[in-house]
PDB file of C-alpha atoms in Angstrom:
ATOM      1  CA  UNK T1347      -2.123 -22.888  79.658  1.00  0.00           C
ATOM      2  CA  UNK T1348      -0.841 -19.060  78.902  1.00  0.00           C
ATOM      3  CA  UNK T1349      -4.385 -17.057  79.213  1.00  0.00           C
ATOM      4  CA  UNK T1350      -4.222 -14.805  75.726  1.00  0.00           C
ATOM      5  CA  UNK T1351      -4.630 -11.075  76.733  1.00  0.00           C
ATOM      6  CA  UNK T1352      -7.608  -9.184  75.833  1.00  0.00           C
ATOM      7  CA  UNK T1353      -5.151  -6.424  73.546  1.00  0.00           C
ATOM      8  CA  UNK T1354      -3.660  -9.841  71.693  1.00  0.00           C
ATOM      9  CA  UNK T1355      -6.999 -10.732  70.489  1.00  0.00           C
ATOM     10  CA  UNK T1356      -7.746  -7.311  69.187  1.00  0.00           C
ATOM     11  CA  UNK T1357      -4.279  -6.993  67.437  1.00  0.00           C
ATOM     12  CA  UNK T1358      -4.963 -10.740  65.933  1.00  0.00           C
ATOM     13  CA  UNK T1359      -8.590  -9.498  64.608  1.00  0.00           C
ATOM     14  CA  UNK T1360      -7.035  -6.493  63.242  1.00  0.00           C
ATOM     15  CA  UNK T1361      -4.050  -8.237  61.070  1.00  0.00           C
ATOM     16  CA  UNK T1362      -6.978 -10.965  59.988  1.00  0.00           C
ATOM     17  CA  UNK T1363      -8.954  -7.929  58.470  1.00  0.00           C
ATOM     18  CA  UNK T1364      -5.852  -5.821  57.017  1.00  0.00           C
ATOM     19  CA  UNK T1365      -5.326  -9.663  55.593  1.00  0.00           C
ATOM     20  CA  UNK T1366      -8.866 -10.251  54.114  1.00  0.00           C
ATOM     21  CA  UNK T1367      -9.484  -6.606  52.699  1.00  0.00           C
ATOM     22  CA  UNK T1368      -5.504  -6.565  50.778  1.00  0.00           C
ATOM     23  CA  UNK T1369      -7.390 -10.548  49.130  1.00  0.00           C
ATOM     24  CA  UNK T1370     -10.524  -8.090  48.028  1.00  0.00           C
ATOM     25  CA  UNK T1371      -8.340  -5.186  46.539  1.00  0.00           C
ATOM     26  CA  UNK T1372      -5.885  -7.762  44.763  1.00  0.00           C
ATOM     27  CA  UNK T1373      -9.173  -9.678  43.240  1.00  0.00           C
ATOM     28  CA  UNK T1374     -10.680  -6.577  42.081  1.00  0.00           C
ATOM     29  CA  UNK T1375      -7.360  -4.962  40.746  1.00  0.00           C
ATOM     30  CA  UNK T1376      -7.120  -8.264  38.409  1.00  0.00           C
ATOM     31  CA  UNK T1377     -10.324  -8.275  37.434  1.00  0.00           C
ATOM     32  CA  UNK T1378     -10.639  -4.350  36.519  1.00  0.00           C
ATOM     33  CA  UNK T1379      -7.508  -5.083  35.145  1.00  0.00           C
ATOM     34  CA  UNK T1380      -8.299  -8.149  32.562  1.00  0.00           C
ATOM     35  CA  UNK T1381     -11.194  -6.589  31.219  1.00  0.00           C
ATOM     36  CA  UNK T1382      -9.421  -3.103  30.130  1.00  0.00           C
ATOM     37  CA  UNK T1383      -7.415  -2.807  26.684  1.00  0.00           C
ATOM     38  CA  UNK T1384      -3.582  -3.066  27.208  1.00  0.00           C
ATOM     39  CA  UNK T1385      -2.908   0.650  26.866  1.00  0.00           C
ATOM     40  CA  UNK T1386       0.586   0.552  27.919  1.00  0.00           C
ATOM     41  CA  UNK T1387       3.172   2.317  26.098  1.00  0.00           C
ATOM     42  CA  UNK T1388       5.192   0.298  23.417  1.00  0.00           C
ATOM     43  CA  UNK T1389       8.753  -0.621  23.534  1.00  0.00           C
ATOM     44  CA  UNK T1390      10.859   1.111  20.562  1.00  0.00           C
ATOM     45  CA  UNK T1391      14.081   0.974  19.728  1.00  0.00           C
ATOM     46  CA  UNK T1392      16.162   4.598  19.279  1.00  0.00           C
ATOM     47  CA  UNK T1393      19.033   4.904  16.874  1.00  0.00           C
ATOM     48  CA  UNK T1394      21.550   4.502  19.516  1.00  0.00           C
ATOM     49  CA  UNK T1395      23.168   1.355  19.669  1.00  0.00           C
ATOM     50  CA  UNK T1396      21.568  -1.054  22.596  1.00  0.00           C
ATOM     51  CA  UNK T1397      19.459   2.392  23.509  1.00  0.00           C
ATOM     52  CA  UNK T1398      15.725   2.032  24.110  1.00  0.00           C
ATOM     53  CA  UNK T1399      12.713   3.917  24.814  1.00  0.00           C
ATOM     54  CA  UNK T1400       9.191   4.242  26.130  1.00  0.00           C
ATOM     55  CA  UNK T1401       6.707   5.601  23.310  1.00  0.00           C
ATOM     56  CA  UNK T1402       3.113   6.390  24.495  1.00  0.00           C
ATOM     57  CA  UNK T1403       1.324   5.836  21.337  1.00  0.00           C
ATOM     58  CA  UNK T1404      -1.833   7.059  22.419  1.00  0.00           C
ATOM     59  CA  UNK T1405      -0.317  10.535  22.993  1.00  0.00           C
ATOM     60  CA  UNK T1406      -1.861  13.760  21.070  1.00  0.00           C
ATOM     61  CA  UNK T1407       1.525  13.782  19.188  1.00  0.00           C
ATOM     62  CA  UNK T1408       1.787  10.327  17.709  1.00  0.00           C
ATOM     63  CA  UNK T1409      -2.114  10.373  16.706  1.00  0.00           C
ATOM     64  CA  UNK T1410      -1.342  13.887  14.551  1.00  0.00           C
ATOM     65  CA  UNK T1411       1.583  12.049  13.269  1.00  0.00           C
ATOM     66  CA  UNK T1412      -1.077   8.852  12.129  1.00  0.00           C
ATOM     67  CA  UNK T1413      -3.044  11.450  10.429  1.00  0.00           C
ATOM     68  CA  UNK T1414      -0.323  13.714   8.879  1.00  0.00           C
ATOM     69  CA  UNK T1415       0.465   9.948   6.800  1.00  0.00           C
ATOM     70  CA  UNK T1416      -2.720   9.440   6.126  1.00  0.00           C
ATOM     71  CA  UNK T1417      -2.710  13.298   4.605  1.00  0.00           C
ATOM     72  CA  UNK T1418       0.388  12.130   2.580  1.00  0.00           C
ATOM     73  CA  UNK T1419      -1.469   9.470   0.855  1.00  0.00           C
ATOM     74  CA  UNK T1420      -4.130  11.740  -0.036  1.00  0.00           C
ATOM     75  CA  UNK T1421      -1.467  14.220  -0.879  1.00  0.00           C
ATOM     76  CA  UNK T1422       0.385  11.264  -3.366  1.00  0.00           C
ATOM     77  CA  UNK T1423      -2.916  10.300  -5.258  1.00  0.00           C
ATOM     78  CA  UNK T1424      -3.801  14.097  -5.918  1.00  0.00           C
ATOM     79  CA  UNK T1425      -0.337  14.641  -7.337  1.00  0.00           C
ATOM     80  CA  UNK T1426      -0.541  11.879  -9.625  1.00  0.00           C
ATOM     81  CA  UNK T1427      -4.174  12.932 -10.909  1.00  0.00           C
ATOM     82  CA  UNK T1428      -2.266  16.666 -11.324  1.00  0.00           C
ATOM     83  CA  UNK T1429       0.573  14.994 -13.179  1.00  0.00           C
ATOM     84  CA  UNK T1430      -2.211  13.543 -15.851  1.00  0.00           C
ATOM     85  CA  UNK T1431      -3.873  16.740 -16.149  1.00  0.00           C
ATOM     86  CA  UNK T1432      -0.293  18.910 -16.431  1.00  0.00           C
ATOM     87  CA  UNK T1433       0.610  15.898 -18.988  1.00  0.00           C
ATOM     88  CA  UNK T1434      -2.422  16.808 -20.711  1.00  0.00           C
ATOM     89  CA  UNK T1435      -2.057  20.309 -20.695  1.00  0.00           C
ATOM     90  CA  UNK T1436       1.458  20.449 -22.282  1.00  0.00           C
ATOM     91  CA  UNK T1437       0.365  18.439 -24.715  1.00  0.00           C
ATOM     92  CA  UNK T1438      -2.056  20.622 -25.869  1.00  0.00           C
ATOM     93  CA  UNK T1439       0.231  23.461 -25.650  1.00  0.00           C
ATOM     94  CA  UNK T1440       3.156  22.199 -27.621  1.00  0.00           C
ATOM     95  CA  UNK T1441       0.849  21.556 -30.317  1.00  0.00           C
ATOM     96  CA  UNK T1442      -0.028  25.006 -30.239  1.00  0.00           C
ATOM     97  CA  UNK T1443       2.924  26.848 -29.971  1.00  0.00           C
ATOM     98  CA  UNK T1444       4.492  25.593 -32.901  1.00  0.00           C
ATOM     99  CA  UNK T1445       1.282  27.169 -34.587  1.00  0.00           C
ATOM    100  CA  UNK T1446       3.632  30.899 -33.713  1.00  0.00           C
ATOM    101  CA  UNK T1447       6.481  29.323 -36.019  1.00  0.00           C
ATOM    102  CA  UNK T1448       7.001  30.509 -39.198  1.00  0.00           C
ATOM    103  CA  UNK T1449       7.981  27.633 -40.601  1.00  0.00           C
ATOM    104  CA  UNK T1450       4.588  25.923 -39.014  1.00  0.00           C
ATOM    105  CA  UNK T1451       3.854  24.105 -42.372  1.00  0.00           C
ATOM    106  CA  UNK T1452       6.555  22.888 -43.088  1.00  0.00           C
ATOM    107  CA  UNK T1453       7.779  21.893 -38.842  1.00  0.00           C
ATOM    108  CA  UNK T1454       4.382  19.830 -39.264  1.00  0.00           C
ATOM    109  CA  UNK T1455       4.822  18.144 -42.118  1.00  0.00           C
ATOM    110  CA  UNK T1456       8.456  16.897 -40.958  1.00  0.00           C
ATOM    111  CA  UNK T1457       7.143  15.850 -37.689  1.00  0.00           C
ATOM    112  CA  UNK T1458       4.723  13.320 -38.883  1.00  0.00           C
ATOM    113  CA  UNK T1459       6.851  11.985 -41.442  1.00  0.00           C
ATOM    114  CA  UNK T1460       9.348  11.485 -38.572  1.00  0.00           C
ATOM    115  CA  UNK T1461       6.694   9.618 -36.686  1.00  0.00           C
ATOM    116  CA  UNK T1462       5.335   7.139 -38.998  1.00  0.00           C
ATOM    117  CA  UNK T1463       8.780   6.209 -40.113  1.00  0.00           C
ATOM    118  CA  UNK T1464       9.333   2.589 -40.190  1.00  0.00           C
ATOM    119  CA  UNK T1465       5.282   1.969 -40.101  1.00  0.00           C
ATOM    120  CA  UNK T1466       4.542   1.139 -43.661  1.00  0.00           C
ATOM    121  CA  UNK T1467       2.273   4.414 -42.969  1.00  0.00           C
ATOM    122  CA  UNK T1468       1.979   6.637 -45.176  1.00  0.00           C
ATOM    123  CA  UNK T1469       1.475  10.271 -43.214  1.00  0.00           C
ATOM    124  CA  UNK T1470      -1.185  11.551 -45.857  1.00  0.00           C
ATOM    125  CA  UNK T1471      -2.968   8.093 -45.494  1.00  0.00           C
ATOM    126  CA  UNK T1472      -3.734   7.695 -42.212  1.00  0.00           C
ATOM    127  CA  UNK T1473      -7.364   7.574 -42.388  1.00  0.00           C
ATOM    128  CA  UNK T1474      -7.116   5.215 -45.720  1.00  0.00           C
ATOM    129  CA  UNK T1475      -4.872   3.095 -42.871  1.00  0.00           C
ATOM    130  CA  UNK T1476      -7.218   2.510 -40.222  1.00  0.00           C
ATOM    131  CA  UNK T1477     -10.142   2.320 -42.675  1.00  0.00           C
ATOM    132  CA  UNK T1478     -11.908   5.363 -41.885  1.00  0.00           C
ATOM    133  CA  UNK T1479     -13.106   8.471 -44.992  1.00  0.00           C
ATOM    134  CA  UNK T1480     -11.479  11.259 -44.379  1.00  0.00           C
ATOM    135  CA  UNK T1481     -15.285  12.917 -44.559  1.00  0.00           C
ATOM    136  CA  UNK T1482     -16.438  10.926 -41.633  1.00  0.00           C
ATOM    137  CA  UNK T1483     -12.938  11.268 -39.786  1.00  0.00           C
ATOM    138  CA  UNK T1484     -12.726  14.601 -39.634  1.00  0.00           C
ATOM    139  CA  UNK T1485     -16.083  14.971 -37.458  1.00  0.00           C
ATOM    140  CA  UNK T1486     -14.927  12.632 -35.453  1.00  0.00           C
ATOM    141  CA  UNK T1487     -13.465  13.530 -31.639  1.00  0.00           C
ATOM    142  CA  UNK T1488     -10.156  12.558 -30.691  1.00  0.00           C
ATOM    143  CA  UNK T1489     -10.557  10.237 -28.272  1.00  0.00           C
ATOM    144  CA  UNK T1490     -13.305   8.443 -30.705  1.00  0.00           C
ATOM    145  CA  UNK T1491     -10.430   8.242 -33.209  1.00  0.00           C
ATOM    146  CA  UNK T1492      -8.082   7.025 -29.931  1.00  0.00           C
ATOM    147  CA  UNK T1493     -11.105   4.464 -29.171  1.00  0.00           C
ATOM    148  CA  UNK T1494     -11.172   3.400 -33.202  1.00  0.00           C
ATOM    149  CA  UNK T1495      -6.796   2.582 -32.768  1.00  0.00           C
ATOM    150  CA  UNK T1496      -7.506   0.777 -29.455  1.00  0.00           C
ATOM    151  CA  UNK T1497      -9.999  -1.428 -31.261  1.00  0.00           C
ATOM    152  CA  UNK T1498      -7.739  -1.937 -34.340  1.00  0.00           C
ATOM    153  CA  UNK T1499      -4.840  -3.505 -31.819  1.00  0.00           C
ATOM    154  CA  UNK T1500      -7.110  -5.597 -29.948  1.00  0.00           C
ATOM    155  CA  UNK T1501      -7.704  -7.607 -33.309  1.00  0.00           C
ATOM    156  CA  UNK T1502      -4.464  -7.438 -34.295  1.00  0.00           C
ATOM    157  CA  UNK T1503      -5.674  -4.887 -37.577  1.00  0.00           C
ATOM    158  CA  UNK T1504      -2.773  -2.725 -36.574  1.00  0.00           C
ATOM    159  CA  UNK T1505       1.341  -3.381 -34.693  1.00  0.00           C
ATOM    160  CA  UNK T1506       2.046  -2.334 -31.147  1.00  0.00           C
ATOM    161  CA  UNK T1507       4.607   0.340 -32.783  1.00  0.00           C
ATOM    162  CA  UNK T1508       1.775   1.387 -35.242  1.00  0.00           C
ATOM    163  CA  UNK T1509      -0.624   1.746 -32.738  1.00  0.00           C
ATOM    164  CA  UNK T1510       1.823   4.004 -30.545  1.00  0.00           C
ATOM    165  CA  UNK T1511       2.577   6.196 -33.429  1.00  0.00           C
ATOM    166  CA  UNK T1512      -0.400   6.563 -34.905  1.00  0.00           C
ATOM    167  CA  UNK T1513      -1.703   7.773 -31.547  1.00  0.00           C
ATOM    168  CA  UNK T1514       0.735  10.629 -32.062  1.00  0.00           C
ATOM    169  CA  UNK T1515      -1.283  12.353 -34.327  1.00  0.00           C
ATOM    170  CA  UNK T1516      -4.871  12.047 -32.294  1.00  0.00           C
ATOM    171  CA  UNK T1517      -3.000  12.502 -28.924  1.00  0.00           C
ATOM    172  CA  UNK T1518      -5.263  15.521 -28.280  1.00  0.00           C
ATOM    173  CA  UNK T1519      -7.756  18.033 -30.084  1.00  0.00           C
ATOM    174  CA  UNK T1520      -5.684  19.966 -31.302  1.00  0.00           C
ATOM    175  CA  UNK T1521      -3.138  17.557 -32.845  1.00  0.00           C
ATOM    176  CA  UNK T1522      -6.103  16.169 -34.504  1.00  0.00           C
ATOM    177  CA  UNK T1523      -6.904  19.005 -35.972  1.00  0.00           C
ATOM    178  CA  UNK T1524      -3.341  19.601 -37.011  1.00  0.00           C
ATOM    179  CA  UNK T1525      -3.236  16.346 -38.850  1.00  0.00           C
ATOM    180  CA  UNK T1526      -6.529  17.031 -40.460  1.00  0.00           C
ATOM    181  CA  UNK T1527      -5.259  20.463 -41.527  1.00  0.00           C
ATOM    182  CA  UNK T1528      -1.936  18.373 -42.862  1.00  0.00           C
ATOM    183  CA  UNK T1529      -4.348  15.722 -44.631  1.00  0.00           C
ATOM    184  CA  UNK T1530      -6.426  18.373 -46.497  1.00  0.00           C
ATOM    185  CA  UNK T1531      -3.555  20.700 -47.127  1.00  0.00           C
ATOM    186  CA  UNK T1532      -4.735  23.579 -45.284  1.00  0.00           C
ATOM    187  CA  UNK T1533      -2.027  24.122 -42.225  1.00  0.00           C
ATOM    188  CA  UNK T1534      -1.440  27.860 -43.310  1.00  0.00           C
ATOM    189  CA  UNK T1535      -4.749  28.530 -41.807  1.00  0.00           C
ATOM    190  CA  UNK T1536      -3.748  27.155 -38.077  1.00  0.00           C
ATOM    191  CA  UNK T1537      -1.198  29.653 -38.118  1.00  0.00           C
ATOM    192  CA  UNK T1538      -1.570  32.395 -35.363  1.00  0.00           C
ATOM    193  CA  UNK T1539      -0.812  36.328 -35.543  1.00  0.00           C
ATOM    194  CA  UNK T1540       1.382  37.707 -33.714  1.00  0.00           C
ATOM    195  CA  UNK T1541      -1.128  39.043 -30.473  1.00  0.00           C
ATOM    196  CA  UNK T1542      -2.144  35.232 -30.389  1.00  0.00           C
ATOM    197  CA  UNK T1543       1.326  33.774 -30.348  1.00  0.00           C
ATOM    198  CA  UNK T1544       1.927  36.038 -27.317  1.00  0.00           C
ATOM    199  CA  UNK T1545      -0.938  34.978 -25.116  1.00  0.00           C
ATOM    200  CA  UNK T1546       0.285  30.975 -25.648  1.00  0.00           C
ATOM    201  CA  UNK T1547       4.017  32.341 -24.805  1.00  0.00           C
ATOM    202  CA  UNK T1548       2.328  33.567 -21.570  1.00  0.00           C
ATOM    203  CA  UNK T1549       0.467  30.228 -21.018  1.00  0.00           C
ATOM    204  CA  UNK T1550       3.208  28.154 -21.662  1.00  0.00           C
ATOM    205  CA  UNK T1551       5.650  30.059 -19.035  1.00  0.00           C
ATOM    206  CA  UNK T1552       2.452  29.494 -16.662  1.00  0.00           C
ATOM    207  CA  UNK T1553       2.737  25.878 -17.573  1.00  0.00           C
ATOM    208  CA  UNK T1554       6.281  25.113 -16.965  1.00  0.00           C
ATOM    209  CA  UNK T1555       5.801  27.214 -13.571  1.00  0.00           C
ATOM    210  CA  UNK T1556       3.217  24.257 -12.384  1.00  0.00           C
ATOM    211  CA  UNK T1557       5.155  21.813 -13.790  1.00  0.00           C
ATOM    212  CA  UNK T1558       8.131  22.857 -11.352  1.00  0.00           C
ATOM    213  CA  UNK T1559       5.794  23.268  -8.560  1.00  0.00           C
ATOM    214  CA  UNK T1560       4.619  19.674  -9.460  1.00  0.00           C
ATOM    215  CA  UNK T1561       7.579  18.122  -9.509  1.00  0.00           C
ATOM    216  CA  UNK T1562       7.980  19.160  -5.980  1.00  0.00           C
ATOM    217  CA  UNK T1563       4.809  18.075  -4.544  1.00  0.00           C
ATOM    218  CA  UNK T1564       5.716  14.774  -6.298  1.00  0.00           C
ATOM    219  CA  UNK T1565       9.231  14.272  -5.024  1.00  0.00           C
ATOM    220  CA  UNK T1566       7.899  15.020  -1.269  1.00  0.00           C
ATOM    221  CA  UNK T1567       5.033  12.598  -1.937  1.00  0.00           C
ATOM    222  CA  UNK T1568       7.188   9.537  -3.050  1.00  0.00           C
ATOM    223  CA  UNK T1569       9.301  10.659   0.090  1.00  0.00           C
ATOM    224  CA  UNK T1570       6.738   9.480   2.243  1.00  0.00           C
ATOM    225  CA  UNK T1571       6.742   6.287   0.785  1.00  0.00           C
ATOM    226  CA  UNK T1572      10.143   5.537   2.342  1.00  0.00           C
ATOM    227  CA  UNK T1573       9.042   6.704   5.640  1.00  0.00           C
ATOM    228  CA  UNK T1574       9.555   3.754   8.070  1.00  0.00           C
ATOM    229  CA  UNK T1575       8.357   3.846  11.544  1.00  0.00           C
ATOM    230  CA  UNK T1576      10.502   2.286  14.079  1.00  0.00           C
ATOM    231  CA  UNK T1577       9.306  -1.371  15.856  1.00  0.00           C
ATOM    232  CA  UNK T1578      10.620  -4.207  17.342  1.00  0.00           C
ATOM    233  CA  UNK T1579       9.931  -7.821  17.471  1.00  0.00           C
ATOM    234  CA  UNK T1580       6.216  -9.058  18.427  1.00  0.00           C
ATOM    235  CA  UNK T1581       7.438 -10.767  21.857  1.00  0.00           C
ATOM    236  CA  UNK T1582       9.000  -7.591  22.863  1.00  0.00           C
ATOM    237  CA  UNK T1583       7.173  -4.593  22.063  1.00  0.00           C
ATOM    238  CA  UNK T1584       5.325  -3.950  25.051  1.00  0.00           C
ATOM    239  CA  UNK T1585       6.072  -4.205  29.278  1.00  0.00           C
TER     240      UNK T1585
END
């Protein structure tokens, strides 16, 4: 029998512990690695045909571009909640600058017959209409009187088209005070002088200039709606 040399046994003992210690790194790499999150970069495709690329998502980059959507969101809700308060504000200030016109009266009284054409409405009735007096009417707020129509549709007291033009004339304050001037026959004294006229003139160029900026913001906004970030299928998005 071949006697094993002393340096054979030492080699042999060597490879057996190189052996056993690689078993202990493999076990702990798998377990180390089965209880971490999968943070490996995803898979996306590029816009070159059959081209594809490796996209760390958890890079500083991608996370500003997470919260530079989210911002756009924001930025979308606030530009419709602008676009009701500009809305609001023109309103009011068509109503008034037709108060600069010299033919205010008679502008006012051609509008509203204009508007309750094909109503059955007469435009000097309109409080006899939705069975309010005129005395109590007139103290009443706008959006009481806007409350009052509301409540006249929901019973079916009043026409969709009725409703919608009779909402014309208590749109805002200042239109209801128009038509109350109209119903009592006292428009001349809504009239403004000429200092007055200018300083609407003023705010109404002021008002168009927001509406412009507006529009912008609003156009970028929707913009982001159409924003699609890139992906691929389930099975294949990740290494």
């Amino acid at each position: 029998m071949k006697r094993v040399s002393d340096t054979q046994i030492k080699k042999g003992k060597n490879m057996y512990n190189n052996y056993r210690i690689g078993i202990l790194l493999m076990a702990f790499v798998c377990v180390f690695a089965y209880g971490m999150e999968d943070i490996s970069p995803e898979l996306f495709c590029s816009d070159g045909q059959d081209a594809w690329c490796l996209v760390d998502t958890q890079e500083p980059a991608f996370r500003l571009i997470d919260n530079l959507m989210e911002q756009a969101k924001e930025m979308k809700k606030k530009a419709l909640d602008a676009q009701a308060a500009y809305d609001q504000q023109k309103n009011v200030m068509f109503v008034l600058m037709r108060r600069t016109s010299p033919d205010f009266c008679c502008e006012v009284a051609a509008s509203l017959r204009h508007n309750f054409q094909g109503t059955d409405i007469d435009p000097k009735r309109v409080y006899e209409y939705v069975g309010i007096p005129f005395n109590r009417g007139k103290y009443m707020l706008h959006d009481q009187m806007l409350s009052h129509l509301q409540k006249l549709l929901g019973v079916q007291k009043i026409t969709e088209k009725q409703h919608r033009q009779l909402q014309y004339a208590f749109k805002t304050a200042e239109s209801k005070e128009e038509y109350d001037a109209f119903y009592a026959d006292t428009l001349e004294q809504l009239k403004v002088d000429e200092k007055k006229a200018e300083s609407f003139i003023q705010k109404y160029g002021q008002i168009v200039r927001y509406g412009i900026n507006l529009a912008e913001v609003s156009r970028v906004a929707r913009q982001f709606d159409e924003i699609e970030l890139a992906s691929c299928d389930q099975a294949d998005d990740r290494l």
